[in-house]
CSV table of C-alpha atoms and ligand atoms in Angstrom, one decimal:
chain,number,residue,atom,x,y,z
A,5,MET,CA,18.6,-7.5,-1.1
A,6,ILE,CA,18.4,-4.1,0.7
A,7,PRO,CA,22.0,-2.8,1.0
A,8,ASN,CA,23.3,-2.4,4.6
A,9,GLN,CA,24.7,1.0,3.7
A,10,LEU,CA,21.2,2.2,2.6
A,11,ILE,CA,19.7,0.9,5.9
A,12,GLU,CA,22.3,2.9,7.8
A,13,GLN,CA,21.8,6.0,5.7
A,14,LEU,CA,18.0,5.8,6.2
A,15,GLN,CA,18.4,5.3,9.9
A,16,GLN,CA,20.6,8.3,10.2
A,17,ALA,CA,18.6,10.6,7.7
A,18,LYS,CA,17.5,13.9,9.2
A,19,HIS,CA,15.6,15.0,6.2
A,20,LEU,CA,14.3,12.5,3.6
A,21,VAL,CA,12.7,13.6,0.4
A,22,ILE,CA,10.6,11.2,-1.6
A,23,LEU,CA,9.5,12.0,-5.2
A,24,THR,CA,6.8,9.7,-6.5
A,25,GLY,CA,5.3,9.2,-10.0
A,26,ALA,CA,2.6,7.1,-11.5
A,27,GLY,CA,4.4,3.8,-10.7
A,28,VAL,CA,3.6,4.3,-6.9
A,29,SER,CA,-0.1,4.0,-7.7
A,30,ALA,CA,0.2,1.2,-10.3
A,31,GLU,CA,-0.5,-1.5,-7.8
A,32,SER,CA,-3.6,0.4,-6.7
A,33,GLY,CA,-4.9,-0.3,-10.3
A,34,ILE,CA,-4.4,3.2,-11.5
A,35,PRO,CA,-2.7,3.0,-14.9
A,36,THR,CA,0.5,4.9,-15.3
A,37,PHE,CA,0.1,8.0,-17.4
A,38,ARG,CA,1.5,6.5,-20.5
A,39,ASP,CA,-0.7,3.4,-20.0
A,40,ALA,CA,-3.8,5.4,-19.2
A,41,LEU,CA,-5.3,5.3,-22.7
A,42,THR,CA,-6.8,1.9,-22.7
A,43,GLY,CA,-10.4,0.7,-23.5
A,44,LEU,CA,-12.6,3.7,-24.4
A,45,TRP,CA,-9.5,5.9,-24.8
A,46,GLU,CA,-7.1,3.8,-26.8
A,47,ASN,CA,-7.4,5.8,-30.0
A,48,PHE,CA,-6.5,9.1,-28.4
A,49,ASP,CA,-3.1,10.7,-27.7
A,50,ALA,CA,-2.6,11.5,-24.0
A,51,GLU,CA,-0.5,14.6,-24.7
A,52,GLN,CA,-3.3,16.0,-26.8
A,53,LEU,CA,-6.0,15.4,-24.2
A,54,ALA,CA,-3.8,16.8,-21.4
A,55,CYS,CA,-3.4,20.3,-22.7
A,56,LYS,CA,-5.5,23.5,-22.8
A,57,ASP,CA,-5.9,23.5,-26.5
A,58,GLY,CA,-7.2,20.0,-26.4
A,59,PHE,CA,-9.8,21.0,-23.8
A,60,LEU,CA,-10.9,24.1,-25.6
A,61,ALA,CA,-11.2,22.2,-28.9
A,62,ASP,CA,-13.3,19.4,-27.4
A,63,PRO,CA,-14.3,20.1,-23.8
A,64,SER,CA,-16.7,17.1,-23.3
A,65,LEU,CA,-14.0,14.7,-24.6
A,66,VAL,CA,-11.3,16.0,-22.3
A,67,TRP,CA,-13.7,16.4,-19.2
A,68,GLY,CA,-14.9,12.9,-19.9
A,69,TRP,CA,-11.4,11.5,-19.9
A,70,TYR,CA,-10.6,13.1,-16.6
A,71,GLU,CA,-13.9,12.1,-15.0
A,72,TRP,CA,-13.1,8.5,-16.1
A,73,ARG,CA,-9.7,8.7,-14.4
A,74,ARG,CA,-11.2,10.4,-11.3
A,75,ASN,CA,-13.7,7.7,-10.9
A,76,ARG,CA,-11.1,5.0,-11.1
A,77,VAL,CA,-9.1,6.8,-8.3
A,78,LEU,CA,-12.3,7.0,-6.2
A,79,LYS,CA,-12.7,3.3,-6.4
A,80,ALA,CA,-9.0,2.6,-5.8
A,81,GLN,CA,-7.3,2.0,-2.4
A,82,PRO,CA,-3.8,3.0,-1.3
A,83,ASN,CA,-1.3,0.1,-1.7
A,84,PRO,CA,1.6,-1.0,0.6
A,85,ALA,CA,3.9,1.6,-1.1
A,86,HIS,CA,1.7,4.5,-0.1
A,87,LEU,CA,1.3,3.1,3.4
A,88,SER,CA,5.1,2.5,3.8
A,89,ILE,CA,5.8,6.1,2.9
A,90,ALA,CA,3.2,7.3,5.5
A,91,LYS,CA,4.9,5.1,8.0
A,92,LEU,CA,8.4,6.3,7.1
A,93,ALA,CA,7.3,9.9,7.9
A,94,LYS,CA,6.8,8.8,11.6
A,95,ARG,CA,10.3,7.3,11.8
A,96,VAL,CA,12.5,10.1,10.2
A,97,PRO,CA,12.9,13.5,11.8
A,98,LYS,CA,11.6,15.2,8.6
A,99,LEU,CA,10.0,13.8,5.4
A,100,THR,CA,9.0,15.8,2.4
A,101,LEU,CA,6.8,14.0,0.0
A,102,ILE,CA,6.6,15.4,-3.5
A,103,THR,CA,4.3,13.7,-6.1
A,104,GLN,CA,3.7,14.0,-9.7
A,105,ASN,CA,0.4,12.1,-9.3
A,106,VAL,CA,-2.9,13.7,-9.6
A,107,ASP,CA,-4.7,11.1,-7.4
A,108,ASP,CA,-5.1,11.4,-3.6
A,109,LEU,CA,-3.8,8.0,-2.6
A,110,HIS,CA,-0.9,9.4,-0.5
A,111,GLU,CA,-3.3,11.4,1.5
A,112,ARG,CA,-5.6,8.6,2.0
A,113,ALA,CA,-2.7,6.4,3.2
A,114,GLY,CA,-2.0,9.0,5.9
A,115,SER,CA,0.6,11.3,4.4
A,116,LEU,CA,0.3,14.9,5.4
A,117,ASP,CA,1.3,18.1,3.5
A,118,VAL,CA,1.9,16.3,0.2
A,119,LEU,CA,3.4,18.6,-2.5
A,120,HIS,CA,1.4,18.0,-5.8
A,121,LEU,CA,3.6,19.3,-8.6
A,122,HIS,CA,1.0,18.4,-11.3
A,123,GLY,CA,-2.2,19.4,-9.4
A,124,SER,CA,-5.1,17.1,-8.5
A,125,LEU,CA,-8.0,15.4,-10.2
A,126,HIS,CA,-10.1,16.3,-7.2
A,127,HIS,CA,-9.8,20.1,-7.3
A,128,PRO,CA,-11.3,21.4,-10.6
A,129,ARG,CA,-11.8,25.1,-11.1
A,130,CYS,CA,-13.2,27.6,-13.5
A,131,ILE,CA,-11.0,28.0,-16.6
A,132,ASN,CA,-11.7,31.9,-16.6
A,133,CYS,CA,-11.9,33.1,-13.0
A,134,GLY,CA,-10.3,30.2,-11.1
A,135,THR,CA,-13.3,29.7,-8.7
A,136,PRO,CA,-13.0,26.2,-7.3
A,137,TYR,CA,-15.7,23.8,-8.3
A,138,ARG,CA,-17.0,21.3,-5.8
A,139,HIS,CA,-17.4,17.8,-7.3
A,140,LEU,CA,-20.2,15.6,-6.0
A,141,GLU,CA,-18.3,12.8,-4.3
A,142,THR,CA,-19.6,10.0,-6.5
A,143,GLU,CA,-20.8,11.5,-9.8
A,144,PRO,CA,-21.5,8.4,-11.8
A,145,VAL,CA,-19.7,7.9,-15.1
A,146,GLY,CA,-21.2,5.3,-17.4
A,147,SER,CA,-19.8,3.9,-20.5
A,148,GLU,CA,-20.0,7.2,-22.3
A,149,SER,CA,-16.6,8.7,-23.0
A,150,ARG,CA,-17.9,12.3,-23.4
A,151,ILE,CA,-19.2,14.3,-20.5
A,152,ASP,CA,-20.0,18.0,-20.7
A,153,PRO,CA,-18.0,19.9,-18.2
A,154,PRO,CA,-20.0,21.9,-15.6
A,155,THR,CA,-20.0,25.7,-15.7
A,156,CYS,CA,-18.8,28.1,-13.1
A,157,SER,CA,-21.5,29.4,-10.7
A,158,ARG,CA,-19.8,32.8,-10.7
A,159,CYS,CA,-19.0,33.6,-14.3
A,160,LYS,CA,-20.4,30.7,-16.3
A,161,GLY,CA,-17.0,29.8,-17.6
A,162,LEU,CA,-16.2,26.1,-18.3
A,163,VAL,CA,-14.9,24.1,-15.3
A,164,ARG,CA,-11.6,22.5,-16.1
A,165,PRO,CA,-9.6,19.7,-14.4
A,166,GLY,CA,-7.4,20.9,-11.5
A,167,VAL,CA,-4.3,19.3,-13.1
A,168,VAL,CA,-1.3,20.9,-14.6
A,169,TRP,CA,-1.5,20.5,-18.4
A,170,PHE,CA,1.3,20.2,-20.9
A,171,GLY,CA,2.6,23.7,-21.6
A,172,GLU,CA,1.5,25.1,-18.2
A,173,PRO,CA,3.8,26.2,-15.4
A,174,LEU,CA,3.8,24.1,-12.2
A,175,PRO,CA,2.1,25.6,-9.1
A,176,ALA,CA,4.7,28.1,-7.9
A,177,ASP,CA,4.4,27.4,-4.2
A,178,GLN,CA,4.6,23.6,-4.6
A,179,TRP,CA,7.6,23.9,-6.8
A,180,ALA,CA,9.4,26.4,-4.5
A,181,LEU,CA,8.9,24.1,-1.5
A,182,SER,CA,10.1,21.1,-3.6
A,183,GLU,CA,13.2,22.8,-4.8
A,184,GLN,CA,14.0,23.9,-1.2
A,185,ALA,CA,13.5,20.4,0.2
A,186,CYS,CA,15.8,18.9,-2.5
A,187,GLN,CA,18.5,21.4,-1.6
A,188,ASN,CA,18.2,20.8,2.1
A,189,CYS,CA,17.8,17.0,2.4
A,190,ASP,CA,20.3,14.3,3.3
A,191,LEU,CA,18.6,11.5,1.4
A,192,MET,CA,16.3,11.3,-1.6
A,193,MET,CA,14.2,8.5,-2.9
A,194,ILE,CA,12.5,8.4,-6.3
A,195,VAL,CA,9.7,6.0,-6.7
A,196,GLY,CA,7.9,4.9,-9.8
A,197,THR,CA,8.8,7.8,-12.1
A,198,SER,CA,10.1,7.5,-15.6
A,199,GLY,CA,11.9,10.9,-15.3
A,200,MET,CA,10.6,12.0,-18.7
A,201,VAL,CA,8.7,15.1,-17.6
A,202,TRP,CA,10.5,18.3,-16.7
A,203,PRO,CA,10.9,20.2,-14.5
A,204,ALA,CA,10.0,17.5,-12.0
A,205,ALA,CA,12.7,15.3,-13.4
A,206,ASP,CA,15.3,17.9,-12.5
A,207,LEU,CA,14.7,17.6,-8.7
A,208,PRO,CA,16.9,14.5,-8.2
A,209,TYR,CA,19.7,16.2,-10.2
A,210,MET,CA,19.5,19.2,-7.8
A,211,ALA,CA,19.9,17.0,-4.8
A,212,GLU,CA,22.7,14.8,-6.3
A,213,LYS,CA,24.7,18.0,-7.2
A,214,LEU,CA,24.8,18.6,-3.5
A,215,ASP,CA,26.1,15.1,-2.8
A,216,VAL,CA,22.7,13.8,-1.5
A,217,PRO,CA,22.5,10.0,-2.1
A,218,ILE,CA,19.7,9.0,-4.4
A,219,VAL,CA,17.7,5.9,-4.0
A,220,GLN,CA,15.6,4.7,-6.9
A,221,VAL,CA,12.7,2.2,-6.7
A,222,ASN,CA,11.4,1.1,-10.0
A,223,PRO,CA,11.0,-2.3,-11.8
A,224,THR,CA,12.5,-1.0,-15.0
A,225,ILE,CA,15.6,1.0,-16.0
A,226,THR,CA,15.0,4.7,-16.2
A,227,SER,CA,17.1,7.8,-17.0
A,228,PHE,CA,17.9,8.0,-13.2
A,229,ASN,CA,19.8,4.6,-13.0
A,230,GLY,CA,23.1,6.3,-13.5
A,231,LEU,CA,22.4,9.1,-11.0
A,232,ALA,CA,21.1,6.8,-8.2
A,233,LYS,CA,23.6,5.4,-5.7
A,234,PHE,CA,21.1,2.7,-4.8
A,235,ASN,CA,18.8,1.1,-7.4
A,236,LEU,CA,16.1,-1.1,-5.8
A,237,CYS,CA,14.7,-2.9,-8.8
A,238,GLY,CA,11.1,-4.0,-8.1
A,239,LYS,CA,7.6,-3.0,-7.5
A,240,ALA,CA,7.2,-0.2,-5.1
A,241,GLY,CA,4.5,-2.1,-3.2
A,242,GLU,CA,7.0,-4.9,-2.5
A,243,VAL,CA,10.2,-3.0,-2.2
A,244,LEU,CA,9.2,-0.2,0.2
A,245,PRO,CA,7.6,-2.4,2.9
A,246,LYS,CA,10.8,-4.5,2.8
A,247,LEU,CA,13.0,-1.4,3.1
A,248,TYR,CA,10.9,-0.1,6.0
A,249,ALA,CA,11.0,-3.5,7.8
A,250,ALA,CA,14.8,-3.9,7.2
A,251,THR,CA,15.5,-0.4,8.5
A,252,PHE,CA,13.1,0.1,11.4
A,253,SER,CA,11.7,-3.2,12.5
A,254,ASP,CA,14.4,-4.0,15.1
A,255,LEU,CA,14.9,-0.5,16.5
B,26,OAD,P1,5.3,7.4,-16.3
B,26,OAD,O1,4.0,6.7,-16.7
B,26,OAD,O2,6.1,8.2,-17.3
B,26,OAD,O3,6.3,6.4,-15.6
B,26,OAD,C1,5.8,5.4,-14.7
B,26,OAD,C2,7.0,4.8,-14.1
B,26,OAD,O4,6.5,3.9,-13.1
B,26,OAD,C3,7.8,3.9,-15.1
B,26,OAD,O5,9.3,4.2,-14.9
B,26,OAD,C4,7.5,2.5,-14.7
B,26,OAD,O6,8.6,1.6,-14.8
B,26,OAD,C5,7.3,2.7,-13.2
B,26,OAD,N1,6.4,1.6,-12.5
B,26,OAD,C6,5.4,0.9,-13.1
B,26,OAD,N2,4.9,0.1,-12.2
B,26,OAD,C7,5.6,0.3,-11.0
B,26,OAD,C8,5.5,-0.2,-9.7
B,26,OAD,N3,4.6,-1.2,-9.4
B,26,OAD,N4,6.3,0.2,-8.8
B,26,OAD,C9,7.2,1.2,-9.1
B,26,OAD,N5,7.3,1.8,-10.3
B,26,OAD,C10,6.5,1.3,-11.3
B,26,OAD,O7,4.8,8.3,-15.1
B,26,OAD,P2,5.5,9.5,-14.3
B,26,OAD,O8,7.0,9.4,-14.3
B,26,OAD,O9,4.8,9.8,-13.1
B,26,OAD,O10,2.4,14.7,-16.1
B,26,OAD,O11,5.2,10.7,-15.4
B,26,OAD,C11,5.4,12.0,-15.0
B,26,OAD,C12,4.4,12.9,-15.6
B,26,OAD,O12,4.2,12.5,-16.9
B,26,OAD,C13,3.0,12.7,-15.0
B,26,OAD,O13,2.7,13.3,-13.8
B,26,OAD,C14,2.1,13.3,-16.1
B,26,OAD,C15,2.9,12.8,-17.3
B,26,OAD,O14,3.0,13.6,-18.4
B,26,OAD,C16,1.3,15.5,-16.3
B,26,OAD,O15,0.2,15.2,-16.5
B,26,OAD,C17,1.8,17.0,-16.4
């Protein structure tokens, strides 16, 4: 089930890069981005909520959506996929973890120095002056979908979610470190991402151009299937613990 050649490559890897997407948090009960509009939100369009114009047009609707998502994350726990990635970091000489996710489940599983390409639900800031806003840890969100965003203590601007919206550039430092890692690794794993959002989806292509073997973990076929040398078809929370055990348990 786990190819021997992959086990050998993982045992010998000097620098492993792992790129994760929404699928890695699916088994923690966090809906994938394209599934996130259920219940209260089913009549909205994710791409319209996740952009600056959408926020400015209706701040309480968009802030309410992000608060709903943030509260789901606060109640969720890391799953065996997050935990296996944190364990892998202790077994390979170097691991760079790049995520498109805006939750903090990798950190709560024990991963350090996670590169967040799309920002974080947990780091809101003023839309005008950028001053960080400190969330109360457990601000309750009831059944109301709309919540007025707080205002900045410095300039009274609206506080916006700390995520990257459609049409915005990625954080330059996180992107530069991700590119550098993909150009200097000797094995790359892509876990639970549809590969539909650029430039993040470009990273595996950068590595593959340099002959880095690509391993994909996903229960469905994605645009990366042709690129990947190893396609491990299944849920990340099942496949990654098996891969870890097959590679390191008897060393
Ligand atoms: P998507 O929602 O596009 O894709 C999720 C992927 O996870 C799909 O390929 C699923 O097959 C896979 N998946 C589902 N359950 C899984 C499981 N248990 N184990 C492994 N894989 C599973 O999410 P992303 O690719 O992360 O950007 O989307 C990338 C970006 O698109 C997001 O970061 C967000 C969105 O637009 C921004 O908000 C800027």
